[in-house]
Amino acid sequence: MGPLVPQEIIGADWNLFIAFVIGIGFGFALEQAGFSSSRKLAGMFYGYDTVVLKVFFTGAITAMLGLLFFSLFGWIDLSLIYVNPTFLWSAIAGGAIMGAGFIIGGFCPGTSFCAAAIGKIDAMVFIGGIFLGIFFFAEGYPLLKDFYMAGSFGPLKVSDFLGISGGVMTFLVIIAALVMFKLGELAEKKWPREEY
Amino acid sequence: MTTRNIIFLGLFLLGVVIAMVPENTTKPYKLTAEDMLIEIQGAAEMVSADDVAHWIISKDPSLQLIDVRSPDEFQTYHLENAVNIPLSVILKDEHRDMLDQGIKMNVLYSNGTLNSHQAWMILRQLGFENNYVMQGGLNYWFDTIMNPQVPSVFSSDEEFAKYDFRKAASGALGGGGAVAITAPAKTKADKPRVIRKKKKKAPAGGC
């Protein structure tokens, strides 16, 4: 039966409304996890707090498992799911820039809006930075275009690239996540910070 | 064991299960048996040979003829601008773009209507739109369009108009040796509605 929106079981108007509700839920979850504190996010880099890693990886593997089991039960047609196309070099550069911004600013785009919503000034400055970045990227697009489009792989999935099934890939990601959670907790013990 | 460790163990076990089971057993079929029965009884998938002849002659750009017979038969004779997709390879990915599209109107034909209908049913089950079957197939095409029979003197004007059109079409399509004397009669040629697919919107996301 699923996915609901591409098959128009849920119409375009409801789509926006549901996106709104999910957005609120996402913000609520971020705030509950304490992600509106820039120290929490920077802690990921310094090793004293790895909650960010745990929350996002748990979210990712829950979604992976959910999609694959839904597909197994015939509830969703995975071939209709939109997969972001891969542009290798811009993805690497974008990841590096976002990572640097993460450490320097203490927010990722989603959490900055959460923090701005509870009145954090630094988050508002961060959002200003996001808009500046968007502006300069858009204005400089003709210069960046070749690099932006380089290394196009289309909507490629890692599992297809490696030639393994989605299930095995999910299993590997779960193993990787559990190992990282363990390492994260060791790091928290090694570089603790009392008050932040 | 702490709650957290139980959750981790649960995730791990689910991962083991999902790694073991075969991937994506979701049936791509879109229509139930009841839906199919209703469609078949409605016979909305049929287009007449006269309509097809009219579209070929008027070089209708939305017409896409699909020959589901074997390549040998296709080589021997096929309708103008037809594409050969034998029934045996109809499920191959390379044909998907042509068979599942919103721009053109696909008209399937075979010698009779058995194979073209089999192909149509498979395509319909896959949820593909805009596929039709040429009524009577190529045999009927030869009997009526290429070698039209003169109607008896008691026939209605409509019969004669049809005959005139077929004679003209036959001339235009290089068959039967009939010479077009009268201009082709205006056939109704109500074309089945082409259903255009909506472009899928690309959702954007991120952290």
Coordinates of C-alpha atoms in Angstrom, one line a residue:
Chain A
M1 CA 0.0 0.0 0.0
G2 CA 2.7 2.4 0.8
P3 CA 4.4 4.8 0.3
L4 CA 1.4 6.9 0.9
V5 CA 2.3 10.3 -0.6
P6 CA 3.8 9.2 -4.0
Q7 CA 0.8 6.9 -4.6
E8 CA -1.6 9.8 -3.6
I9 CA -3.3 7.8 -0.9
I10 CA -2.5 11.0 1.1
G11 CA -3.1 14.1 -1.0
A12 CA -0.8 17.0 -1.5
D13 CA -2.5 19.2 1.0
W14 CA -2.5 16.6 3.8
N15 CA 1.1 16.0 2.8
L16 CA 2.1 19.5 3.9
F17 CA 0.1 19.2 7.1
I18 CA 1.6 15.9 8.0
A19 CA 5.1 17.3 7.3
F20 CA 4.3 20.1 9.6
V21 CA 3.3 17.7 12.4
I22 CA 6.4 15.6 11.9
G23 CA 8.5 18.7 11.9
I24 CA 7.1 19.7 15.2
G25 CA 7.7 16.2 16.5
F26 CA 11.3 16.3 15.2
G27 CA 11.9 19.6 17.0
F28 CA 10.4 18.2 20.1
A29 CA 12.6 15.2 20.0
L30 CA 15.7 17.3 19.4
E31 CA 14.8 19.6 22.3
Q32 CA 14.1 16.6 24.6
A33 CA 17.5 15.1 23.7
G34 CA 19.1 18.3 24.8
F35 CA 20.3 19.2 21.3
S36 CA 19.4 22.9 21.7
S37 CA 22.6 23.2 23.7
S38 CA 25.6 23.9 21.5
R39 CA 27.8 22.3 24.1
K40 CA 26.1 19.0 23.6
L41 CA 26.8 19.0 19.9
A42 CA 30.4 20.2 20.3
G43 CA 30.8 17.5 22.9
M44 CA 30.6 15.0 20.1
F45 CA 33.8 16.4 18.7
Y46 CA 35.6 16.7 22.0
G47 CA 34.4 13.3 23.2
Y48 CA 32.8 14.3 26.5
D49 CA 29.2 13.8 25.2
T50 CA 28.2 11.4 22.4
V51 CA 24.5 11.6 22.8
V52 CA 24.2 13.1 19.3
L53 CA 25.8 10.0 17.8
K54 CA 23.5 7.7 19.7
V55 CA 20.3 9.6 18.9
F56 CA 20.9 10.0 15.2
F57 CA 22.3 6.5 14.6
T58 CA 19.4 4.9 16.6
G59 CA 17.0 7.0 14.4
A60 CA 18.8 5.8 11.3
I61 CA 18.8 2.1 12.1
T62 CA 15.2 2.2 13.4
A63 CA 14.2 3.7 10.0
M64 CA 16.3 1.2 8.1
L65 CA 14.8 -1.7 10.0
G66 CA 11.3 -0.3 9.7
L67 CA 11.4 0.2 6.0
L68 CA 12.9 -3.3 5.3
F69 CA 10.3 -5.0 7.6
F70 CA 7.5 -3.0 6.1
S71 CA 8.7 -4.0 2.7
L72 CA 8.9 -7.6 3.8
F73 CA 5.3 -7.5 5.0
G74 CA 4.2 -6.0 1.8
W75 CA 3.2 -2.7 3.4
I76 CA 5.5 -0.5 1.3
D77 CA 7.0 -0.6 -2.2
L78 CA 10.6 0.4 -1.7
S79 CA 11.0 1.1 -5.5
L80 CA 8.8 4.1 -5.1
I81 CA 10.9 5.6 -2.3
Y82 CA 12.9 8.7 -3.4
V83 CA 16.6 8.2 -3.1
N84 CA 18.8 11.3 -3.1
P85 CA 21.2 11.3 -6.1
T86 CA 24.8 11.1 -5.1
F87 CA 27.3 13.7 -6.3
L88 CA 30.4 12.4 -4.7
W89 CA 32.7 15.4 -4.5
S90 CA 30.2 18.0 -3.5
A91 CA 28.9 15.5 -0.8
I92 CA 32.5 15.2 0.6
A93 CA 33.1 18.9 0.5
G94 CA 29.6 19.6 1.9
G95 CA 30.1 17.1 4.7
A96 CA 33.4 18.7 5.7
I97 CA 32.0 22.2 5.7
M98 CA 29.0 21.1 7.7
G99 CA 31.2 19.2 10.1
A100 CA 33.4 22.3 10.6
G101 CA 30.3 24.4 11.1
F102 CA 29.0 21.8 13.6
I103 CA 32.1 22.2 15.7
I104 CA 32.5 25.9 15.4
G105 CA 28.9 26.9 15.8
G106 CA 27.7 24.0 18.0
F107 CA 24.6 23.4 16.0
C108 CA 23.4 21.6 12.9
P109 CA 20.7 23.3 10.9
G110 CA 17.9 21.5 12.6
T111 CA 19.1 22.0 16.1
S112 CA 19.8 25.7 15.5
F113 CA 16.1 26.3 14.8
C114 CA 15.3 24.4 17.9
A115 CA 17.6 26.5 20.0
A116 CA 16.4 29.7 18.3
A117 CA 12.9 28.7 19.3
I118 CA 13.8 28.7 22.9
G119 CA 15.6 32.0 22.6
K120 CA 19.3 31.2 22.2
I121 CA 21.0 34.2 20.7
D122 CA 24.0 32.2 19.3
A123 CA 21.5 29.9 17.4
M124 CA 19.9 33.0 15.8
V125 CA 23.4 34.1 14.7
F126 CA 24.0 30.6 13.4
I127 CA 20.8 30.8 11.3
G128 CA 22.0 34.1 10.0
G129 CA 25.1 32.3 8.9
I130 CA 23.0 29.6 7.2
F131 CA 21.2 32.2 5.1
L132 CA 24.5 33.9 4.3
G133 CA 25.9 30.6 3.1
I134 CA 22.8 29.9 1.0
F135 CA 23.1 33.4 -0.5
F136 CA 26.8 33.1 -1.4
F137 CA 26.3 29.6 -2.7
A138 CA 23.4 30.7 -5.0
E139 CA 25.3 33.8 -6.2
G140 CA 28.5 31.8 -6.8
Y141 CA 26.7 28.9 -8.4
P142 CA 28.0 29.5 -11.9
L143 CA 31.6 29.2 -10.5
L144 CA 30.8 26.2 -8.4
K145 CA 28.5 24.3 -10.8
D146 CA 31.2 22.0 -12.3
F147 CA 32.4 20.9 -9.0
Y148 CA 28.8 20.7 -7.6
M149 CA 27.8 18.3 -10.4
A150 CA 31.0 16.2 -10.5
G151 CA 31.1 12.6 -9.5
S152 CA 27.4 11.9 -10.3
F153 CA 26.3 8.4 -9.4
G154 CA 22.6 8.9 -9.6
P155 CA 20.3 7.6 -6.8
L156 CA 22.9 5.0 -5.7
K157 CA 22.6 3.1 -2.5
V158 CA 25.7 1.8 -0.7
S159 CA 24.2 -1.7 -0.6
D160 CA 23.8 -1.6 -4.4
F161 CA 27.4 -0.3 -4.8
L162 CA 28.8 -3.1 -2.7
G163 CA 26.4 -5.7 -4.3
I164 CA 24.9 -6.8 -1.0
S165 CA 21.3 -6.9 0.1
G166 CA 19.6 -4.1 2.0
G167 CA 19.2 -6.5 4.9
V168 CA 22.9 -7.3 5.2
M169 CA 23.7 -3.6 4.9
T170 CA 21.3 -2.8 7.7
F171 CA 22.9 -5.5 9.9
L172 CA 26.4 -4.1 9.2
V173 CA 25.2 -0.6 10.1
I174 CA 23.7 -1.9 13.3
I175 CA 27.0 -3.6 14.2
A176 CA 28.9 -0.4 13.4
A177 CA 26.4 1.6 15.5
L178 CA 26.7 -0.6 18.5
V179 CA 30.5 -0.5 18.3
M180 CA 30.4 3.3 18.0
F181 CA 28.1 3.6 20.9
K182 CA 30.6 1.6 23.0
L183 CA 33.5 3.6 21.8
G184 CA 31.5 6.8 22.5
E185 CA 30.9 5.8 26.1
L186 CA 34.6 5.0 26.5
A187 CA 35.4 8.4 25.2
E188 CA 33.0 10.0 27.6
K189 CA 34.9 8.3 30.5
K190 CA 38.3 9.3 29.1
W191 CA 37.5 13.0 28.5
P192 CA 34.8 13.8 31.0
R193 CA 33.6 17.4 31.7
E194 CA 31.9 18.1 35.0
E195 CA 29.8 21.2 34.1
Y196 CA 28.6 22.2 30.7
Chain B
M1 CA 20.5 -6.4 32.1
T2 CA 19.6 -2.8 31.8
T3 CA 16.8 -1.5 29.7
R4 CA 19.3 0.1 27.3
N5 CA 21.1 -3.2 26.7
I6 CA 17.8 -5.0 26.1
I7 CA 17.0 -2.4 23.4
F8 CA 20.4 -2.8 21.9
L9 CA 20.0 -6.6 21.9
G10 CA 16.6 -6.2 20.3
L11 CA 18.0 -4.0 17.5
F12 CA 20.8 -6.5 17.0
L13 CA 18.4 -9.4 16.7
L14 CA 16.1 -7.5 14.3
G15 CA 19.3 -6.8 12.2
V16 CA 20.1 -10.5 12.2
V17 CA 16.6 -11.3 11.0
I18 CA 16.5 -8.7 8.3
A19 CA 20.0 -9.8 7.0
M20 CA 18.7 -13.4 6.7
V21 CA 15.3 -12.9 5.0
P22 CA 15.1 -12.3 1.2
E23 CA 14.7 -8.7 0.2
N24 CA 11.5 -6.9 -0.8
T25 CA 8.8 -9.5 -1.3
T26 CA 6.4 -6.6 -1.9
K27 CA 4.2 -7.5 -4.9
P28 CA 4.6 -4.8 -7.5
Y29 CA 1.1 -5.8 -8.8
K30 CA -1.3 -2.9 -8.5
L31 CA -4.6 -4.4 -9.5
T32 CA -6.7 -7.0 -7.7
A33 CA -8.5 -9.8 -9.5
E34 CA -11.8 -8.0 -9.1
D35 CA -10.4 -4.8 -10.6
M36 CA -9.1 -6.8 -13.6
L37 CA -12.5 -8.4 -14.1
I38 CA -14.2 -5.1 -14.1
E39 CA -11.8 -3.7 -16.7
I40 CA -12.0 -6.7 -18.9
Q41 CA -15.8 -6.6 -18.9
G42 CA -15.7 -3.0 -19.7
A43 CA -13.5 -3.7 -22.8
A44 CA -12.2 -0.2 -22.6
E45 CA -8.8 -1.5 -23.6
M46 CA -10.0 -2.3 -27.2
V47 CA -9.4 0.1 -30.1
S48 CA -10.8 -0.8 -33.5
A49 CA -8.6 -1.5 -36.5
D50 CA -10.3 1.4 -38.3
D51 CA -9.2 3.8 -35.6
V52 CA -5.7 2.5 -35.8
A53 CA -5.7 2.8 -39.6
H54 CA -6.9 6.4 -39.2
W55 CA -4.2 7.3 -36.7
I56 CA -1.5 5.7 -38.9
I57 CA -2.6 7.6 -42.0
S58 CA -3.0 10.9 -40.1
K59 CA 0.5 10.3 -38.6
D60 CA -0.8 10.8 -35.1
P61 CA 2.3 11.4 -33.0
S62 CA 0.8 10.0 -29.8
L63 CA 0.3 6.6 -31.4
Q64 CA 2.8 3.9 -30.5
L65 CA 2.2 0.5 -32.1
I66 CA 3.7 -2.4 -30.3
D67 CA 4.1 -5.7 -32.0
V68 CA 4.1 -8.5 -29.4
R69 CA 4.8 -11.3 -31.9
S70 CA 8.2 -13.0 -32.4
P71 CA 11.0 -11.1 -34.2
D72 CA 10.7 -13.4 -37.2
E73 CA 7.1 -12.6 -37.7
F74 CA 7.9 -8.9 -37.1
Q75 CA 10.5 -9.1 -39.9
T76 CA 8.0 -10.6 -42.3
Y77 CA 5.4 -8.0 -41.8
H78 CA 4.6 -5.3 -39.3
L79 CA 2.5 -2.2 -39.2
E80 CA 4.1 1.1 -40.0
N81 CA 6.4 2.4 -37.2
A82 CA 5.6 -0.5 -34.9
V83 CA 8.1 -1.5 -32.3
N84 CA 8.7 -5.2 -31.7
I85 CA 8.5 -6.2 -28.0
P86 CA 7.8 -10.0 -28.1
L87 CA 5.6 -11.3 -25.3
S88 CA 8.4 -13.4 -23.9
V89 CA 10.6 -10.3 -23.1
I90 CA 7.8 -7.9 -22.1
L91 CA 8.9 -7.8 -18.4
K92 CA 12.5 -6.8 -19.2
D93 CA 13.5 -3.5 -17.6
E94 CA 14.7 -2.0 -21.0
H95 CA 11.1 -2.0 -22.2
R96 CA 9.6 -0.5 -19.1
D97 CA 10.0 3.1 -20.1
M98 CA 8.1 2.5 -23.3
L99 CA 5.3 0.4 -21.8
D100 CA 4.8 2.5 -18.7
Q101 CA 4.5 6.0 -19.9
G102 CA 2.1 8.9 -19.9
I103 CA 3.0 10.6 -23.2
K104 CA 2.0 8.1 -25.9
M105 CA -0.8 5.7 -26.4
N106 CA 0.5 2.2 -26.8
V107 CA -1.6 -0.1 -29.1
L108 CA -0.6 -3.7 -28.8
Y109 CA -1.2 -6.2 -31.6
S110 CA -0.5 -9.8 -32.5
N111 CA -1.8 -12.1 -35.2
G112 CA -5.1 -12.6 -33.4
T113 CA -5.9 -10.9 -30.1
L114 CA -4.8 -13.7 -27.7
N115 CA -1.1 -12.7 -27.3
S116 CA -1.8 -9.0 -27.3
H117 CA -4.4 -9.5 -24.6
Q118 CA -2.0 -11.6 -22.6
A119 CA 0.6 -8.8 -22.9
W120 CA -2.1 -6.2 -22.0
M121 CA -3.1 -8.1 -18.9
I122 CA 0.4 -8.4 -17.6
L123 CA 1.0 -4.7 -18.2
R124 CA -2.3 -3.7 -16.6
Q125 CA -1.4 -5.9 -13.5
L126 CA 1.8 -4.0 -13.2
G127 CA -0.3 -0.8 -13.1
F128 CA 0.9 0.6 -16.4
E129 CA -1.4 3.0 -18.1
N130 CA -2.2 3.9 -21.7
N131 CA -1.9 0.4 -23.1
Y132 CA -4.6 -0.7 -25.6
V133 CA -5.2 -3.8 -27.8
M134 CA -6.0 -3.6 -31.5
Q135 CA -9.3 -5.4 -32.0
G136 CA -9.1 -8.5 -34.1
G137 CA -5.3 -8.3 -34.5
L138 CA -3.4 -8.5 -37.7
N139 CA -5.7 -11.2 -39.2
Y140 CA -8.7 -8.9 -38.9
W141 CA -6.5 -6.0 -40.1
F142 CA -5.9 -7.9 -43.4
D143 CA -9.5 -8.9 -43.8
T144 CA -10.9 -5.5 -43.3
I145 CA -8.4 -2.7 -43.8
M146 CA -6.1 -4.3 -46.4
N147 CA -8.8 -6.3 -48.4
P148 CA -12.1 -4.6 -47.7
Q149 CA -15.2 -6.5 -48.9
V150 CA -17.7 -4.6 -50.9
P151 CA -20.8 -4.3 -48.7
S152 CA -24.1 -5.7 -50.2
V153 CA -26.4 -3.3 -51.9
F154 CA -28.8 -3.5 -48.9
S155 CA -26.1 -2.2 -46.5
S156 CA -26.5 1.0 -44.7
D157 CA -24.8 4.2 -45.7
E158 CA -22.6 3.8 -42.7
E159 CA -21.4 0.4 -44.0
F160 CA -20.5 2.1 -47.3
A161 CA -18.7 4.9 -45.6
K162 CA -16.7 2.4 -43.7
Y163 CA -15.9 0.5 -46.8
D164 CA -14.8 3.7 -48.6
F165 CA -12.5 4.6 -45.7
R166 CA -11.0 1.1 -45.6
K167 CA -10.5 1.1 -49.4
A168 CA -8.7 4.5 -49.1
A169 CA -6.7 3.3 -46.1
S170 CA -5.7 0.2 -47.9
G171 CA -4.4 2.3 -50.7
A172 CA -2.5 4.6 -48.4
L173 CA -1.1 1.7 -46.4
G174 CA 0.0 -0.2 -49.5
G175 CA -2.4 -3.2 -49.4
G176 CA -5.0 -5.0 -51.5
G177 CA -4.5 -3.0 -54.7
A178 CA -7.7 -1.1 -54.0
V179 CA -7.6 2.3 -55.5
A180 CA -8.9 5.2 -53.4
I181 CA -11.6 6.9 -55.4
T182 CA -13.5 8.6 -52.7
A183 CA -11.8 10.6 -49.9
P184 CA -11.5 8.8 -46.6
A185 CA -14.7 9.0 -44.7
K186 CA -14.5 10.9 -41.4
T187 CA -14.4 8.3 -38.7
K188 CA -15.2 9.2 -35.3
A189 CA -11.9 7.9 -34.0
D190 CA -12.7 8.7 -30.4
K191 CA -9.3 8.3 -28.9
P192 CA -8.9 6.8 -25.5
R193 CA -8.0 9.4 -23.0
V194 CA -4.2 9.5 -22.4
I195 CA -3.5 9.6 -18.7
R196 CA -0.5 11.7 -18.0
K197 CA 1.5 10.8 -15.0
K198 CA 2.1 13.4 -12.5
K199 CA 5.8 14.2 -12.0
K200 CA 7.0 12.9 -8.8
K201 CA 8.1 15.7 -6.5
A202 CA 11.5 15.3 -5.1
P203 CA 11.3 15.6 -1.3
A204 CA 14.2 17.3 0.3
G205 CA 15.3 16.5 3.8
G206 CA 18.2 16.8 6.2
C207 CA 19.2 17.3 9.8

